[in-house]
CSV table of C-alpha atoms and ligand atoms in Angstrom, one decimal:
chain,number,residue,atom,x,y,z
A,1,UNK,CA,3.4,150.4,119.5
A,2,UNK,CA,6.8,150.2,118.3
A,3,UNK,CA,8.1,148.9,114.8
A,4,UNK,CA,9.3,145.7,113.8
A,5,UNK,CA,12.0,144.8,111.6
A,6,UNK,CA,12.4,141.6,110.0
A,7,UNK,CA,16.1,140.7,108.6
A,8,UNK,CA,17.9,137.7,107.1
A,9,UNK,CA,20.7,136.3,108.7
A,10,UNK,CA,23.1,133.3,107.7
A,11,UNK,CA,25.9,131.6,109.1
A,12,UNK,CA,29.3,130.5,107.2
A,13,UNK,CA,32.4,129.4,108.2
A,14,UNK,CA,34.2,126.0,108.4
A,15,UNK,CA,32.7,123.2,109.9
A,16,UNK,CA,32.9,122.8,113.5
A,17,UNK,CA,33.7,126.1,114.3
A,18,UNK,CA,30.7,126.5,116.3
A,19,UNK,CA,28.2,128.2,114.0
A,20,UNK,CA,25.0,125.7,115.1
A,21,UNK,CA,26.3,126.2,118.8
A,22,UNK,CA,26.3,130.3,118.6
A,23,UNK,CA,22.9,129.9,117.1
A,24,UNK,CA,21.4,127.3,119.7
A,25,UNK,CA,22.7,129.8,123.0
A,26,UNK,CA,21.1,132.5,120.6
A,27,UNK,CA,18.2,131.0,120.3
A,28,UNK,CA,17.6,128.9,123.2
A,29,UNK,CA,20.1,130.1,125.4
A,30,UNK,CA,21.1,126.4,125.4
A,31,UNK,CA,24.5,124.6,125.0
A,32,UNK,CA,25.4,121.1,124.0
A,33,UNK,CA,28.4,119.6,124.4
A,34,UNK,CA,27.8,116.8,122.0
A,35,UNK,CA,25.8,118.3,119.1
A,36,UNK,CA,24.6,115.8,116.3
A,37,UNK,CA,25.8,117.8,113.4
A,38,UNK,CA,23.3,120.0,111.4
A,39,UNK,CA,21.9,118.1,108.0
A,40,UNK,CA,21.1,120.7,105.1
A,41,UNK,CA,20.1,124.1,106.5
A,42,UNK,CA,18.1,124.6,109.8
A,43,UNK,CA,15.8,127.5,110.3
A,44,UNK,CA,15.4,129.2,113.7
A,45,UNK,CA,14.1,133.0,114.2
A,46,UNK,CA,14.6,135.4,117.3
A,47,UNK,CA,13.7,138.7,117.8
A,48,UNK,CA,15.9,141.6,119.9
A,49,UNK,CA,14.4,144.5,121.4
A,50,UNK,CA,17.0,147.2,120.6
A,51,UNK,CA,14.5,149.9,122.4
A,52,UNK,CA,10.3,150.6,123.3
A,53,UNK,CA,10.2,151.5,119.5
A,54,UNK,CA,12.6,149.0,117.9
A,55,UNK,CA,12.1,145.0,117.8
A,56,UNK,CA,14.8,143.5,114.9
A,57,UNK,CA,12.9,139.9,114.0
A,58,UNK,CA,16.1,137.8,112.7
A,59,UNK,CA,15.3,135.1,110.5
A,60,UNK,CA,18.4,132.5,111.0
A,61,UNK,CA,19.6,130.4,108.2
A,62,UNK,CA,22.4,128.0,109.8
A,63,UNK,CA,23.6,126.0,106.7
A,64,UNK,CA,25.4,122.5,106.5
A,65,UNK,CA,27.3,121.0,103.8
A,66,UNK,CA,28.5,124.5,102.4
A,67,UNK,CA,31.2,123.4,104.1
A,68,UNK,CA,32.9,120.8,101.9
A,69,UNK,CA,31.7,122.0,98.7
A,70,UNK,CA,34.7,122.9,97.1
A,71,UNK,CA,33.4,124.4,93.8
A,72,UNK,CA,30.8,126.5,95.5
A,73,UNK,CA,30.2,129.2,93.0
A,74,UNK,CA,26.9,127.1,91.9
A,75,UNK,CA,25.8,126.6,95.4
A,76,UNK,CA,26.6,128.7,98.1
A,77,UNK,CA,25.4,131.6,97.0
A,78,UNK,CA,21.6,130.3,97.5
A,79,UNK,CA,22.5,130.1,101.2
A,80,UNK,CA,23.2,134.1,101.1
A,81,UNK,CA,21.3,135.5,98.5
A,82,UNK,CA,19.0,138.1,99.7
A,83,UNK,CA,20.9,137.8,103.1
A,84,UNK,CA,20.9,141.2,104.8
A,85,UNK,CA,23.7,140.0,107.4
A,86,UNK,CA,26.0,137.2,107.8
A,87,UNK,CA,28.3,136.0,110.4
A,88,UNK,CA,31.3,134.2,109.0
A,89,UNK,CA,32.3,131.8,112.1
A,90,UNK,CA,35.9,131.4,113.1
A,91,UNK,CA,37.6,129.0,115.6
A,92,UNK,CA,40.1,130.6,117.9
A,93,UNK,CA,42.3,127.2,118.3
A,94,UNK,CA,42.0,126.5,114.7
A,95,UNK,CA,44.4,129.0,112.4
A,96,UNK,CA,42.5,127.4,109.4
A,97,UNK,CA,39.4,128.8,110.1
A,98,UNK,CA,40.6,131.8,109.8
A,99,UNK,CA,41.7,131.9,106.3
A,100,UNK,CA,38.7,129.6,105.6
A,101,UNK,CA,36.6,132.7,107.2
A,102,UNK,CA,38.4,135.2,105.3
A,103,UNK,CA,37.7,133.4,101.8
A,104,UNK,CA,33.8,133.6,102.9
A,105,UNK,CA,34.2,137.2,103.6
A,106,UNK,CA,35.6,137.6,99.9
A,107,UNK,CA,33.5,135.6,98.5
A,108,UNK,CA,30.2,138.5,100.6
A,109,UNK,CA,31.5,141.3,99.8
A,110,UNK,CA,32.0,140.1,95.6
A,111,UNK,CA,28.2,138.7,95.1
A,112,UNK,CA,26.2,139.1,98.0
A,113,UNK,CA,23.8,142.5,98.0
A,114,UNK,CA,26.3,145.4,99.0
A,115,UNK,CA,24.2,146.5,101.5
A,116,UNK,CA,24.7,143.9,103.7
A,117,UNK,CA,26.2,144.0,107.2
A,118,UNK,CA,28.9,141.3,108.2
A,119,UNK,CA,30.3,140.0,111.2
A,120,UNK,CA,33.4,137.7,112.2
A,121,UNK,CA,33.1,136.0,115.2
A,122,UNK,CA,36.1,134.5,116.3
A,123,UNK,CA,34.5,131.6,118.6
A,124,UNK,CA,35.5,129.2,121.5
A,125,UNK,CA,36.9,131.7,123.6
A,126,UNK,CA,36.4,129.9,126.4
A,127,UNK,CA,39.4,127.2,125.1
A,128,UNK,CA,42.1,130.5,125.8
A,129,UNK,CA,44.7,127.8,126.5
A,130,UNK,CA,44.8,126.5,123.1
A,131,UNK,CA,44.5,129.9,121.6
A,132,UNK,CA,45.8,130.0,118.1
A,133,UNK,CA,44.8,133.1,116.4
A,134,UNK,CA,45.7,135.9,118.4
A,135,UNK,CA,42.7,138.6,118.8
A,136,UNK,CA,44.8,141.5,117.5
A,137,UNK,CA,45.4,139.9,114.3
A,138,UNK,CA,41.5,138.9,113.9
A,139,UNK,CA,40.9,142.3,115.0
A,140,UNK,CA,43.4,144.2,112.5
A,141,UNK,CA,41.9,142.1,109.7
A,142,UNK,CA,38.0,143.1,110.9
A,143,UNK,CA,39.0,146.8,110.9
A,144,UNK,CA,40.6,146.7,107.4
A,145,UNK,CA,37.7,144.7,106.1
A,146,UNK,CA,34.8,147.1,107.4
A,147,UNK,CA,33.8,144.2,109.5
A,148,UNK,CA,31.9,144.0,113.3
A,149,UNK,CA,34.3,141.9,114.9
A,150,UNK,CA,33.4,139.4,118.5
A,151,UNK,CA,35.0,136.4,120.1
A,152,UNK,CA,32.6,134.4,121.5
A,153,UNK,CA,31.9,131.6,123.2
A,154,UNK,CA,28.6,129.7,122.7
A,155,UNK,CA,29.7,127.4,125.8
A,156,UNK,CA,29.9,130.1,128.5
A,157,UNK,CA,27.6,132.9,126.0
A,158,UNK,CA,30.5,134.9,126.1
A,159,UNK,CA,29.7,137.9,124.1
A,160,UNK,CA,27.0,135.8,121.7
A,161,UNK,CA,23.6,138.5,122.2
A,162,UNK,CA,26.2,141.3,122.2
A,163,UNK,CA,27.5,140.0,119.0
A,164,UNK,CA,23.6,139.2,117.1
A,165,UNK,CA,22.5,143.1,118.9
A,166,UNK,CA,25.4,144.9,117.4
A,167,UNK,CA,24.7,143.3,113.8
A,168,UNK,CA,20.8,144.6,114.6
A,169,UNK,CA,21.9,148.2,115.5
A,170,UNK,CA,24.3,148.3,112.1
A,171,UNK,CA,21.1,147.1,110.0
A,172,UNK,CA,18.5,150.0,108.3
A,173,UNK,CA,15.9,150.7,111.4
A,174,UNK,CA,13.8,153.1,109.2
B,201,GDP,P1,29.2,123.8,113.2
B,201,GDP,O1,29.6,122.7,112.4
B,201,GDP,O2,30.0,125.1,112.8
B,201,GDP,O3,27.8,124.1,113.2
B,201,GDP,O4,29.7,123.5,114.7
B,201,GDP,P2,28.8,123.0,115.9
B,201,GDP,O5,28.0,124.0,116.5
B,201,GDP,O6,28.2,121.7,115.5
B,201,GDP,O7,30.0,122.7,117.0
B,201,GDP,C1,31.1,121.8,116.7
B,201,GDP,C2,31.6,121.3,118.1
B,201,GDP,O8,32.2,122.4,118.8
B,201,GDP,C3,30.6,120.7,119.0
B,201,GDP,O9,31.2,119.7,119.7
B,201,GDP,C4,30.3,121.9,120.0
B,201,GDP,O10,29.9,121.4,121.3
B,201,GDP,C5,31.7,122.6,120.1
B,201,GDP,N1,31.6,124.0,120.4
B,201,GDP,C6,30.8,124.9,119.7
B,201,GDP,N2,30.9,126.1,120.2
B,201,GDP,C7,31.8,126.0,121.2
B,201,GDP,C8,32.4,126.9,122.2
B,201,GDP,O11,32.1,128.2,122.2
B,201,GDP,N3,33.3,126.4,123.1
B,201,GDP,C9,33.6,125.1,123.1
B,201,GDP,N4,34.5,124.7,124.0
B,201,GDP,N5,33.1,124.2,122.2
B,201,GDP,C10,32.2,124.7,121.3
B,202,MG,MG1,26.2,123.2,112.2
């Protein structure tokens, strides 16, 4: 019998931007073009096999709200405490979300636990022809920042298991 790891991961990034969307085709390999809008924090958990001796069990915090809180120092940090992963969500057509993405990325790697392992995902890739952030420049900044870096689409699942399995292989397996 193999060995099963068990890992918390949460989702940040502007509203919108797809983060409840990535989780559902995660989770459910589902989609929904008209999503009611997540209230509080939703908990979902899915495992990934990563080999006959390997299963990563991710426990998935996808929050709400953390959005518009401006003063967050109080209250975000609840959201990613103990987190040993996080993926900070992006919208390609959306330059905003970038920078918004980058201040939660600043705001990891200064209080949450050193250890853990971070991923941008730059999502909506399926809306190319209103592409605003260009993948080099999302790409440069991953690199620089020591960050796993995927666009994805939780519409066509575009890259959305190979983003959540790279995050698994980066995480302590021993
Ligand atoms: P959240 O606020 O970050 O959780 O964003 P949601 O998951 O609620 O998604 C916001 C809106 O964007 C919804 O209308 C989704 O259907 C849509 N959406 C999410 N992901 C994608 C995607 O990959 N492609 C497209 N075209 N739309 C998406
Ligand atoms: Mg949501």
């Amino acid at each position: 019998a193999g060995k099963l790891f068990q890992f918390k991961l949460v989702l940040l990034g502007e509203s919108a931007v797809g983060k409840s969307s990535l989780v559902l085709r995660f989770v459910k390999d589902q989609f929904d073009d008209y999503r009611e809008s997540t209230i509080g924090a939703a908990f979902l958990t899915q495992t990934i096999c990563l080999d006959d001796a390997t299963t990563v069990k991710f426990e998935i915090w996808d929050t709400a709200g953390q959005e518009r809180y401006k003063a967050r120092a109080s209250l975000a940090p609840m959201y990613y405490r103990n987190a040993n992963c996080a993926v900070v969500v992006y919208d390609i057509t959306q330059t905003s979300s970038l920078d918004k993405a980058k201040s939660w990325v600043k705001e990891l790697q200064r209080q949450a636990d050193p250890n853990i392992v971070i991923a941008l995902a730059g999502n909506k890739s399926d809306l190319s022809a209103r592409r605003a952030v260009e993948t080099e420049e999302a790409q440069a900044y991953a690199d620089e920042a020591g960050l796993l870096f995927f666009e994805t689409s939780a519409k066509t699942a575009t890259n959305v298991n190979e983003l959540f399995t790279s995050i698994a292989k980066k995480l302590p397996l021993d």
